[in-house]
Coordinates of C-alpha atoms in Angstrom, one line a residue:
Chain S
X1 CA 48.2 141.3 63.8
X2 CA 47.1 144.4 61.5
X3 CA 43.8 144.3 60.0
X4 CA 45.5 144.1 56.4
X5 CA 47.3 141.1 56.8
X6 CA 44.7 139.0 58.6
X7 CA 42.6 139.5 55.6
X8 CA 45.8 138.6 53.5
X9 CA 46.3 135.9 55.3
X10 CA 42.3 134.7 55.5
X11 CA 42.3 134.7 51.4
X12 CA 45.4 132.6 51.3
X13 CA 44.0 130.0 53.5
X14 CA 40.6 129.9 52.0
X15 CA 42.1 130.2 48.1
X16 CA 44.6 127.2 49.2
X17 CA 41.8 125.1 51.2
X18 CA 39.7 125.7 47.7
X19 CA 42.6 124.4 45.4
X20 CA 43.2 121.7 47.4
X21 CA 39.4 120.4 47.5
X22 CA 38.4 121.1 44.0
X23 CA 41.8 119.9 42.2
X24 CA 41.2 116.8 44.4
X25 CA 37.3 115.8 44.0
X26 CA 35.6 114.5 40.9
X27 CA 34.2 116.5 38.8
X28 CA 30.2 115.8 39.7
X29 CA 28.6 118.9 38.4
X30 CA 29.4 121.7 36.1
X31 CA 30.4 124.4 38.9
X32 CA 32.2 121.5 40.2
X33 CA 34.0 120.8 36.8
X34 CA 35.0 124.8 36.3
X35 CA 36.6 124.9 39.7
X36 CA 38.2 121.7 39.2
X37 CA 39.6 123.0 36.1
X38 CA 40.9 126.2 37.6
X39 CA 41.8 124.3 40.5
X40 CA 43.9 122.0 38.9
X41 CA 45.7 125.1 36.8
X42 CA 46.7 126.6 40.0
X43 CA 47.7 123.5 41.5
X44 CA 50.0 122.6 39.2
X45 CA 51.6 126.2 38.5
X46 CA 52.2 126.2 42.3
X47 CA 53.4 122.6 42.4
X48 CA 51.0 121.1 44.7
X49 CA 48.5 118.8 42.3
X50 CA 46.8 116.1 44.3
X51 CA 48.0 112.5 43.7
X52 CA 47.6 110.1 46.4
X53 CA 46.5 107.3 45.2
X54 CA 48.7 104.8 47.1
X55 CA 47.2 101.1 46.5
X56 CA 44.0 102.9 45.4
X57 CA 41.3 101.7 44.0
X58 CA 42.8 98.6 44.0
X59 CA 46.8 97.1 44.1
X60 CA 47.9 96.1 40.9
X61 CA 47.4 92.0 40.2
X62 CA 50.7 92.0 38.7
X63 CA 54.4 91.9 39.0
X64 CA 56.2 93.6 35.6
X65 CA 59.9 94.3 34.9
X66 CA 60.7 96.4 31.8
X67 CA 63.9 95.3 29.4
X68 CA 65.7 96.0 26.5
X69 CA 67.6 94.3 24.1
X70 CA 69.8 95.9 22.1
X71 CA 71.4 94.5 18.5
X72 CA 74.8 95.4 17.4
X73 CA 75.9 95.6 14.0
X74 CA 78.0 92.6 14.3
X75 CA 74.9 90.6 15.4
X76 CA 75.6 90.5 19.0
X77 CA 72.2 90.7 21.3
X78 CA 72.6 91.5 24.7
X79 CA 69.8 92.3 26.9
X80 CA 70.0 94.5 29.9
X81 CA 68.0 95.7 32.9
X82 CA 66.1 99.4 32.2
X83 CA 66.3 99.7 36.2
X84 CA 69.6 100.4 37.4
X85 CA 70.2 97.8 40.3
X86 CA 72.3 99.1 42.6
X87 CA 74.0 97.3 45.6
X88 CA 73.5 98.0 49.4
X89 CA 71.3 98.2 52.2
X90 CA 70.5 101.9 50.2
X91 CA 69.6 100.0 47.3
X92 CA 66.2 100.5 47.7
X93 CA 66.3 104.2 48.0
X94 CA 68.8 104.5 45.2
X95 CA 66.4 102.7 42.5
X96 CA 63.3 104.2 43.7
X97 CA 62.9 106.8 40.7
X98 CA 64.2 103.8 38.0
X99 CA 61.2 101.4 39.8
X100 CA 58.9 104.2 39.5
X101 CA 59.5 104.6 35.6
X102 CA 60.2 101.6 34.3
X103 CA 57.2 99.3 36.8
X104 CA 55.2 101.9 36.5
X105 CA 55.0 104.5 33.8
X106 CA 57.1 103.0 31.0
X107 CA 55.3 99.8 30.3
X108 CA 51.8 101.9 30.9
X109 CA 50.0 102.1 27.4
X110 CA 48.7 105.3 28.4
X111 CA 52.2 106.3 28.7
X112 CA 53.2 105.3 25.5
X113 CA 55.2 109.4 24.8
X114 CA 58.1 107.6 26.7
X115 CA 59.0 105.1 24.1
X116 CA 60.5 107.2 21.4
X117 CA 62.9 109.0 24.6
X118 CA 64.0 105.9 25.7
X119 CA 65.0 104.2 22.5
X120 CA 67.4 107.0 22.2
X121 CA 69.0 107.2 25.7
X122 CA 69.1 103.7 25.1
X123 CA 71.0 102.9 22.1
X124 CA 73.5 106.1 23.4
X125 CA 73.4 104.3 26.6
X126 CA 74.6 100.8 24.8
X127 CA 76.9 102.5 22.5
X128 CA 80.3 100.5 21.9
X129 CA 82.8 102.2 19.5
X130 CA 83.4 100.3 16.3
X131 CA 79.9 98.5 16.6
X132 CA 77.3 100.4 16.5
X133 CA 73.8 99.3 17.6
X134 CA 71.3 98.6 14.7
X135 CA 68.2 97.9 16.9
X136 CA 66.5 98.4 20.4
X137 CA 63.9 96.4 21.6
X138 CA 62.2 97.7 25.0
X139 CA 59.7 94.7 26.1
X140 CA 57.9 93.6 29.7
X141 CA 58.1 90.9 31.5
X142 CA 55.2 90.3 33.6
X143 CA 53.3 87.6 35.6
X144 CA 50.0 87.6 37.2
X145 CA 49.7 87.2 40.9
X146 CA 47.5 84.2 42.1
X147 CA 43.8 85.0 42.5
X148 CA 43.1 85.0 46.5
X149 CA 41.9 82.1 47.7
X150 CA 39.6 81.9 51.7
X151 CA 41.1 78.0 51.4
X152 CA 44.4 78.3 51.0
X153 CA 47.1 81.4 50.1
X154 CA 49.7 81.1 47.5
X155 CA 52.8 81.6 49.4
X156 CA 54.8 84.7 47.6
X157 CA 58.0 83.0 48.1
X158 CA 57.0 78.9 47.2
X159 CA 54.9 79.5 44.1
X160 CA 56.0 80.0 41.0
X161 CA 54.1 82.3 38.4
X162 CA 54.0 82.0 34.2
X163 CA 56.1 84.6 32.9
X164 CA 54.5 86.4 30.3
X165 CA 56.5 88.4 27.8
X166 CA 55.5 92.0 25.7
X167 CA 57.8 94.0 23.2
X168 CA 56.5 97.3 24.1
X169 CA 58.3 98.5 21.0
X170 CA 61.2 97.7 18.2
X171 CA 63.2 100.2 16.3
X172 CA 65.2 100.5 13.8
X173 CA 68.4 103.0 15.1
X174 CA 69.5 105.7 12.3
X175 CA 72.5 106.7 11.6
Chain B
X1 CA 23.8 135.6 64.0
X2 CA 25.3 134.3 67.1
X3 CA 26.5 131.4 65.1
X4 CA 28.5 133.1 62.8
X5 CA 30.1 135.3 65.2
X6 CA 31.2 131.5 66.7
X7 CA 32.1 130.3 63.5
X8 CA 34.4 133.2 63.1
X9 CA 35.9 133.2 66.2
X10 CA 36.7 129.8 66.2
X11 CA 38.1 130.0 62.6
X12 CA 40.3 132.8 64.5
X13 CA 41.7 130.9 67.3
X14 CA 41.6 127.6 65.1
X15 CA 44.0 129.3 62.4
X16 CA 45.3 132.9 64.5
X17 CA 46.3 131.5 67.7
X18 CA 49.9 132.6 69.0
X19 CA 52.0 129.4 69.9
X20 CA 55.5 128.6 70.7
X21 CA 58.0 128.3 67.1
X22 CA 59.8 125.3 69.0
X23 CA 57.4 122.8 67.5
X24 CA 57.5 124.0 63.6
X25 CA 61.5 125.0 63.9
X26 CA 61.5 121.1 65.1
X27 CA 59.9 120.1 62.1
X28 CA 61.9 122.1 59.9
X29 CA 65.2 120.1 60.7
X30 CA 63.6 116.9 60.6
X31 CA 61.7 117.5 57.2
X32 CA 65.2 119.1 55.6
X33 CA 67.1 116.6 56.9
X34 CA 64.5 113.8 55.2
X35 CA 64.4 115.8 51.9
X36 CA 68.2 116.3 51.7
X37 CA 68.8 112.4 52.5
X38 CA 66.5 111.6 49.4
X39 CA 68.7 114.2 47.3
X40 CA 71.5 111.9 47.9
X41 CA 70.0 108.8 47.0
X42 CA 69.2 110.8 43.5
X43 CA 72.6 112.1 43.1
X44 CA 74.1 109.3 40.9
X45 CA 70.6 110.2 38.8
X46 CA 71.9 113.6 37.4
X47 CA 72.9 112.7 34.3
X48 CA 70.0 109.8 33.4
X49 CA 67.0 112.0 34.6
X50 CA 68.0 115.6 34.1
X51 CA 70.8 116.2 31.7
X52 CA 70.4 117.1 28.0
X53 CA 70.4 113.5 26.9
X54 CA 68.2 112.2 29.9
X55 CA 66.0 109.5 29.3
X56 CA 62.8 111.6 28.9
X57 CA 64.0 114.2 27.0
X58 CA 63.1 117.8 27.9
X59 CA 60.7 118.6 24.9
X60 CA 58.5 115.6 25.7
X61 CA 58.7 116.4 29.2
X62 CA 57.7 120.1 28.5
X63 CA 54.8 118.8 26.0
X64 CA 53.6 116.6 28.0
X65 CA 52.7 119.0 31.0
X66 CA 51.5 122.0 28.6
X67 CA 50.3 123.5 31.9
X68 CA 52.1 127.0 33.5
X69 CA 54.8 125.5 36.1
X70 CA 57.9 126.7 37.9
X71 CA 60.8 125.0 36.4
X72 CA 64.5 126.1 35.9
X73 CA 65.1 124.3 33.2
X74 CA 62.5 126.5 31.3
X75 CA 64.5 129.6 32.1
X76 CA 67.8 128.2 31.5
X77 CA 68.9 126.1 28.5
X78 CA 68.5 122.2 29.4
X79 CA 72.5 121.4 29.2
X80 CA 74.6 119.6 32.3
X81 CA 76.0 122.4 33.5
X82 CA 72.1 123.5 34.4
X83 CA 71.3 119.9 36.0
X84 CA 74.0 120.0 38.1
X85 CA 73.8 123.3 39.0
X86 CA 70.3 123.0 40.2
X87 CA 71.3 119.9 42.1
X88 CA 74.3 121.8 44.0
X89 CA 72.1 125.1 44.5
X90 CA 69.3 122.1 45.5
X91 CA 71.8 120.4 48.0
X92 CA 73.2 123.3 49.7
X93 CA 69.7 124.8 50.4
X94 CA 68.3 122.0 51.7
X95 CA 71.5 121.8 54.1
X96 CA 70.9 125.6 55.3
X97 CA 67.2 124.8 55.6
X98 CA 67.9 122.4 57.9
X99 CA 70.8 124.3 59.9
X100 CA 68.3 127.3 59.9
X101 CA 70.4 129.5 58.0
X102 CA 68.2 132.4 56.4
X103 CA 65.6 129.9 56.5
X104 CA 63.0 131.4 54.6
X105 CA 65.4 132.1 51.8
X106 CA 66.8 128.9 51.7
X107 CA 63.2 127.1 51.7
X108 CA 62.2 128.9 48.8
X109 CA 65.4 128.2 47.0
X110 CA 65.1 124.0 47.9
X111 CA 61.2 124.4 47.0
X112 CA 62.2 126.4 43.4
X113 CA 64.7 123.4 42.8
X114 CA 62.6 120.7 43.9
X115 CA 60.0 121.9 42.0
X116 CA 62.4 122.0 38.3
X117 CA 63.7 118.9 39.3
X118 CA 60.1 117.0 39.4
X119 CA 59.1 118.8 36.7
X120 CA 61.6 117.9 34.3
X121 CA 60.4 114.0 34.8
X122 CA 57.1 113.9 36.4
X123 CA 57.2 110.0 35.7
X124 CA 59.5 109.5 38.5
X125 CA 57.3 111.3 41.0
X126 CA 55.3 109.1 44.0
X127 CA 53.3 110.7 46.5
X128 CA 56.0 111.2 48.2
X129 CA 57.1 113.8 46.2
X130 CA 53.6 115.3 45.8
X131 CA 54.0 115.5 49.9
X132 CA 57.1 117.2 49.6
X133 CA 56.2 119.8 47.4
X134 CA 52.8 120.9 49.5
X135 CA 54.5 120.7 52.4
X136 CA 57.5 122.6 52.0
X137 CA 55.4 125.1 50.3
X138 CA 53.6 125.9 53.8
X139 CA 56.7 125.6 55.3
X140 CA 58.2 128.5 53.4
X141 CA 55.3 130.3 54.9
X142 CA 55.8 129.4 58.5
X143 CA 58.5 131.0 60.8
X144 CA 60.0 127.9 61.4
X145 CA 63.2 129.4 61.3
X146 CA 62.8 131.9 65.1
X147 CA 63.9 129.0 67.3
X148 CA 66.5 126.1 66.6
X149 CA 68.3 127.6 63.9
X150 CA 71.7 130.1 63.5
X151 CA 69.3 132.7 62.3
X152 CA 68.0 132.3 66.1
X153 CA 71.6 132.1 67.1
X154 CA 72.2 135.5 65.0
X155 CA 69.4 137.3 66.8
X156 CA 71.2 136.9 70.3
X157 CA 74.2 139.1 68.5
X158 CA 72.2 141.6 65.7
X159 CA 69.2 143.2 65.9
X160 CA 67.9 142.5 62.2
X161 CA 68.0 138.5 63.2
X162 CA 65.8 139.2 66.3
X163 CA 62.3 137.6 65.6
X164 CA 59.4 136.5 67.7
X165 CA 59.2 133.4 69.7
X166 CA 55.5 132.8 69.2
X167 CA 53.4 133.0 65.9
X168 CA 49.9 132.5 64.3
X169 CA 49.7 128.9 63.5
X170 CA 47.7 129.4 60.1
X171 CA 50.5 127.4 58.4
X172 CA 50.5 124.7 61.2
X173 CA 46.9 124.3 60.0
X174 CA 47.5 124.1 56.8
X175 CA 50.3 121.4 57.0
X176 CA 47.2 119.1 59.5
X177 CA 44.6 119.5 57.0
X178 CA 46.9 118.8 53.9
X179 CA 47.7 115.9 55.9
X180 CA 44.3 114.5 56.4
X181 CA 43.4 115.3 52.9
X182 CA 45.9 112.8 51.9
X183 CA 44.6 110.0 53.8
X184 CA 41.2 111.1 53.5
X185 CA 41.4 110.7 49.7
X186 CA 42.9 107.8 49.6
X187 CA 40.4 106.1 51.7
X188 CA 38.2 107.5 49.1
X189 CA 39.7 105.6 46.3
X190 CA 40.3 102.8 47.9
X191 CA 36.6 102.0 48.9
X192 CA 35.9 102.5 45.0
X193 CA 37.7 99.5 44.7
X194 CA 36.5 96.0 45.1
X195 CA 39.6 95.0 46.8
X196 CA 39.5 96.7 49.3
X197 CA 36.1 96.1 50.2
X198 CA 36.4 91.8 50.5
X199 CA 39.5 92.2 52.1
X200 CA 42.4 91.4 49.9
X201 CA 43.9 94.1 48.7
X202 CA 47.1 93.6 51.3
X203 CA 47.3 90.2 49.9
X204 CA 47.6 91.6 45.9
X205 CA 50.0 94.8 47.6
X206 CA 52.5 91.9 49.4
X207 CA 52.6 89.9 46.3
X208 CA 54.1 92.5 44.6
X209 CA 57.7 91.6 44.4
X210 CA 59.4 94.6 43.6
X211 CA 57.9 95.8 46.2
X212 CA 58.7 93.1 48.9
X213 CA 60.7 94.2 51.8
X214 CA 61.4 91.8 55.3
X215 CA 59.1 88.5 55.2
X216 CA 56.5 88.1 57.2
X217 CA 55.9 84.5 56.1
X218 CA 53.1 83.1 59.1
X219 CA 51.2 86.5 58.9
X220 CA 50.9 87.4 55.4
X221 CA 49.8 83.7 54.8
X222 CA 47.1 83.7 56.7
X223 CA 43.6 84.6 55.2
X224 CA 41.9 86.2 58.2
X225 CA 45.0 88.0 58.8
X226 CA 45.2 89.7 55.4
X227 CA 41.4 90.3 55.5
X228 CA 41.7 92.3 58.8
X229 CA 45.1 94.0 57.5
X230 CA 43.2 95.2 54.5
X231 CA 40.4 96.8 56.3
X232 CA 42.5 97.6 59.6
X233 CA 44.5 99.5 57.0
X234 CA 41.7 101.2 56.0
X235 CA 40.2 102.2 59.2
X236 CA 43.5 103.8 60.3
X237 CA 43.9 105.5 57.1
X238 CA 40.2 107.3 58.2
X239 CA 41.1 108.0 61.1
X240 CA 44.5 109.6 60.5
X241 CA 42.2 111.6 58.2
X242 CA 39.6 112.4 60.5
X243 CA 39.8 111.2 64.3
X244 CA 43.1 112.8 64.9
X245 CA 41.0 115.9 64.9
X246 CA 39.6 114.6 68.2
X247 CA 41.6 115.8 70.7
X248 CA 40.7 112.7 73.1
X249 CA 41.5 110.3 70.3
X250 CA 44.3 112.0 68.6
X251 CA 47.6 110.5 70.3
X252 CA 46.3 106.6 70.5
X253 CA 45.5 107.8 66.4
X254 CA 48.8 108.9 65.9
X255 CA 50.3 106.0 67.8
X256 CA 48.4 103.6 65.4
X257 CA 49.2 105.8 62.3
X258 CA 53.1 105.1 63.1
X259 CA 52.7 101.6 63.9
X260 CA 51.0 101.2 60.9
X261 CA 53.7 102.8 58.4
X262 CA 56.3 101.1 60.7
X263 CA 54.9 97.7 59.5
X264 CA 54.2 98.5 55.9
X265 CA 58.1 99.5 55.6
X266 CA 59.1 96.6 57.7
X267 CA 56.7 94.1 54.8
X268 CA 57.0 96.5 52.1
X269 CA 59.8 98.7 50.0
X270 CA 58.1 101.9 49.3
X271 CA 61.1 104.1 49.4
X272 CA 60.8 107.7 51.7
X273 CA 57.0 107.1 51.6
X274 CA 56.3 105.7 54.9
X275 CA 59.0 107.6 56.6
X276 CA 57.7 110.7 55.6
X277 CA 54.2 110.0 56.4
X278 CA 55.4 109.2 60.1
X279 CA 57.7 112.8 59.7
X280 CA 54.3 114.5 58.9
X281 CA 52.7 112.8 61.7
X282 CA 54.9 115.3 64.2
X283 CA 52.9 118.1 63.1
X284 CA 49.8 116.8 65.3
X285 CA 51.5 117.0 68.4
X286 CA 50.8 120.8 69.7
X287 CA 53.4 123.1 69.7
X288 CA 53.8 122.8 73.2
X289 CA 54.3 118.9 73.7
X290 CA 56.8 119.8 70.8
X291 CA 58.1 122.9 72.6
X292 CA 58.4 120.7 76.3
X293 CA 60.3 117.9 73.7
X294 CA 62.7 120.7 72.3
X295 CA 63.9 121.9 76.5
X296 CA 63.7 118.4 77.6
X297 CA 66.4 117.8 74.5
X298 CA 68.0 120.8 75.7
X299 CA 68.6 120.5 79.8
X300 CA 69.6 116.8 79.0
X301 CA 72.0 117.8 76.3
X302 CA 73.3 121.0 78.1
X303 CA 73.5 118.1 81.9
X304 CA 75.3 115.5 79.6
X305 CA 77.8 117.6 78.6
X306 CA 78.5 119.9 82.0
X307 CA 78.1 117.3 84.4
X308 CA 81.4 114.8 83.6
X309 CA 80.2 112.7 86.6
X310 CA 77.0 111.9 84.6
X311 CA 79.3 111.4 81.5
X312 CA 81.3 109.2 83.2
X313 CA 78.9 107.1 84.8
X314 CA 76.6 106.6 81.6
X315 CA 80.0 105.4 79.9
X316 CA 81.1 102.7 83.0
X317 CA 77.1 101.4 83.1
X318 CA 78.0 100.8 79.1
X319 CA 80.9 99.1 79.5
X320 CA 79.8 96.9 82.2
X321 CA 76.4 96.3 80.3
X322 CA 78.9 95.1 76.8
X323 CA 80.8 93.0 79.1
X324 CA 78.1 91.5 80.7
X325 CA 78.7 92.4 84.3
X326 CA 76.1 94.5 84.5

């Protein structure tokens, strides 16, 4: 290998091992936070930002569905899924990306940018010619998993939980 | 002095070494052949994640991540015709990525794609996806297409498809440390968390009903069962991240890094994630073992189909074993 490209190659390894540490750890000290800043730039231009956090620091406590019910002009409310649900031994594969938003992201109050997006998709989504929908409601359903116990374990299949319910958000549709 | 002129040397042979391509051109077809199976499950998304009237819509996706990234959705106007196209040029990459087909080119096509197509709704992404991104990146780099591929094929007929059989295995490296930075940091998180700590985080994680797979009823009922999952979990997370380094320890460690994403995705739906994680695995197995896999594959392949006798014999054992005279 020529002398050139061995140094080449030596920066790569070192500038990608450095991006990948300082996007990754927390930001402790003030060289720490400049790198991690620069880092994370990089990271993300390239497409390689650090997010691993499976189960970590702790599993949610909850289980939460996202819905949304959608008012016609004629006073019809119907309430659908936001998941699609497909059918299947792929079904699990197939609704992975709809699990991830809608358990995940779209009932997260950090995440609350989605809300607006979805309203629309939704009452376009809904749509039915000659009655047009007047209002969307997107709302969560959510119960809380039974606190361990050493004694004895709630069995996931035998014990029913309190549904809980949340309106995320209700609008109005222009037209 | 000395020392340095070690550490440097062993940096060298650690990251400069020449092996055999078998191993990474191995790789190649099984990590194409993973990411094109996920583009499939995602094709009847096109139109509700990446189309003009998607459900995140492009201008809150593009404010949202105000940071430079590649996406082709920012060069071309978001309409269908763009989402599909990038889905098509997506597919057939991936396709000629795995068949080895000007594999570099192809690579960097599937990673320019994959990368728009994350972008343009980062709140569909799991790890998984992270994964996919970093590691086809270093694949890219890699010469994973000079063995198992028609570019090798092409090289037996034209001169400008001849390439090397052996290689510097800096991007090898890279793939094995990216690796064990993933499980690394997570068992770094996870011991923030009080959870994981008195033992029932794997009781919280199965409860989760979306996320429920096959029922393990007796097991995941028993207290001291989900106490020594939780912190079993966590030891073979550590050690995926830092024994398999080891070269003493590093098969039983990969053995009980399968097992272990074997069982969560026999408990557990978590979509691609395991299955990649035991995909990635491969890459700890030296390019040798992988290279002695690869003509061990071959001679049987190559036997099964010349010798008929074999064939035939194989095919009466079956038949007697189906009826039951065997």
């Amino acid at each position: 290998m020529r002398r050139l490209t061995k140094y080449i190659l030596n920066t790569l390894i070192v500038s990608y091992l450095a991006v990948i540490y300082f996007s990754g750890v927390p930001e402790t000290n003030t060289l720490n936070f400049r790198l991690k800043d620069k880092a994370t730039k990089v990271a993300f231009a390239v497409g390689i930002w650090p997010s691993w956090s499976m189960f970590a620091p702790n599993p949610i406590k909850f289980d939460s569905k996202s819905y949304v019910s959608i008012t016609y002009k004629n006073g019809d409310v119907k309430e659908y899924d936001v998941e699609k649900n497909p059918d299947g031994i792929l079904a699990p594969f197939r609704k992975a990306r709809w699990m991830k938003y809608s358990q995940d992201n779209l009932r997260n109050p950090n995440q609350r940018v989605l809300l607006g997006p979805a309203i629309r998709y939704f009452a376009r989504k809904y749509q039915i010619p000659g009655n047009p929908v007047v209002n969307v409601q997107i709302k969560r359903k959510w119960s809380e998993i039974h606190a361990f116990s050493d004694h004895k374990i709630p069995s996931i299949y035998a014990t029913p939980r309190q549904e809980k319910n949340e309106v995320l958000i209700t609008q109005q549709v222009e037209r | 002095m000395l020392g340095l002129k070690t550490i440097f040397s062993d940096w060298n042979k650690f990251f400069f070494e020449e092996k055999p391509t078998e191993g990474i051109a191995l790789f190649r077809i099984v990590w194409a052949g993973l990411l094109l199976c996920y583009f499939i499950m995602d094709l009847g998304n096109i139109t509700d994640f990446y189309g003009p009237h998607a459900i995140v819509s492009h201008t809150t996706a593009e404010n949202a991540f105000p940071f430079l990234h590649i996406s082709l959705f920012k060069l071309f106007k978001p309409t269908y015709e763009v989402a599909y196209g990038v889905m098509v040029v997506y597919g057939i990459s991936l396709f000629t990525s795995m068949l080895g087909f000007f594999t570099r080119g192809s690579l960097i096509v599937a990673f320019i794609c994959m990368a728009s197509l994350h972008q343009r709704n980062i709140w569909l992404l799991s790890s998984s996806e992270m994964l996919m991104r970093a590691i086809t990146l270093l694949l890219i780099c890699s010469p994973c297409g000079h063995s198992l591929s028609i570019d090798s094929l092409l090289g037996r007929y034209f001169e400008n498809f001849r390439q090397k059989r052996t290689w510097p295995i800096w991007a090898l490296r890279l793939i094995q440390i990216q690796i064990s930075v993933v499980y690394l940091w997570t068992t770094w998180h996870k011991l923030k968390g009080e959870t994981w700590l008195d033992g029932t985080a794997v009781y919280y994680a199965t409860r989760i009903e979306g996320l429920t797979n096959f029922p393990l009823p007796f097991l995941l009922d028993s207290p001291l069962f989900l106490k020594l999952a939780t912190w079993g979990a966590l030891l073979i997370e550590f050690s995926l991240g830092s024994l398999i380094w080891v070269k003493k320890l590093r098969k039983p460690v990969i053995l009980a890094g399968i097992l272990f994403h074997l069982g969560i995705e026999y408990t557990m739906s978590i979509p691609f994630f395991e299955l990649t994680m035991i995909v990635l695995l491969m890459n700890f197995f030296t390019p040798e073992e992988l290279k002695a896999f690869v003509m061990r594959m071959k001679d049987w392949f190559i036997l099964g189909i010349q010798d008929s006798t074999l064939a035939n014999e194989i095919k009466e054992k079956l038949i007697r074993t189906v009826r039951g005279q065997a």
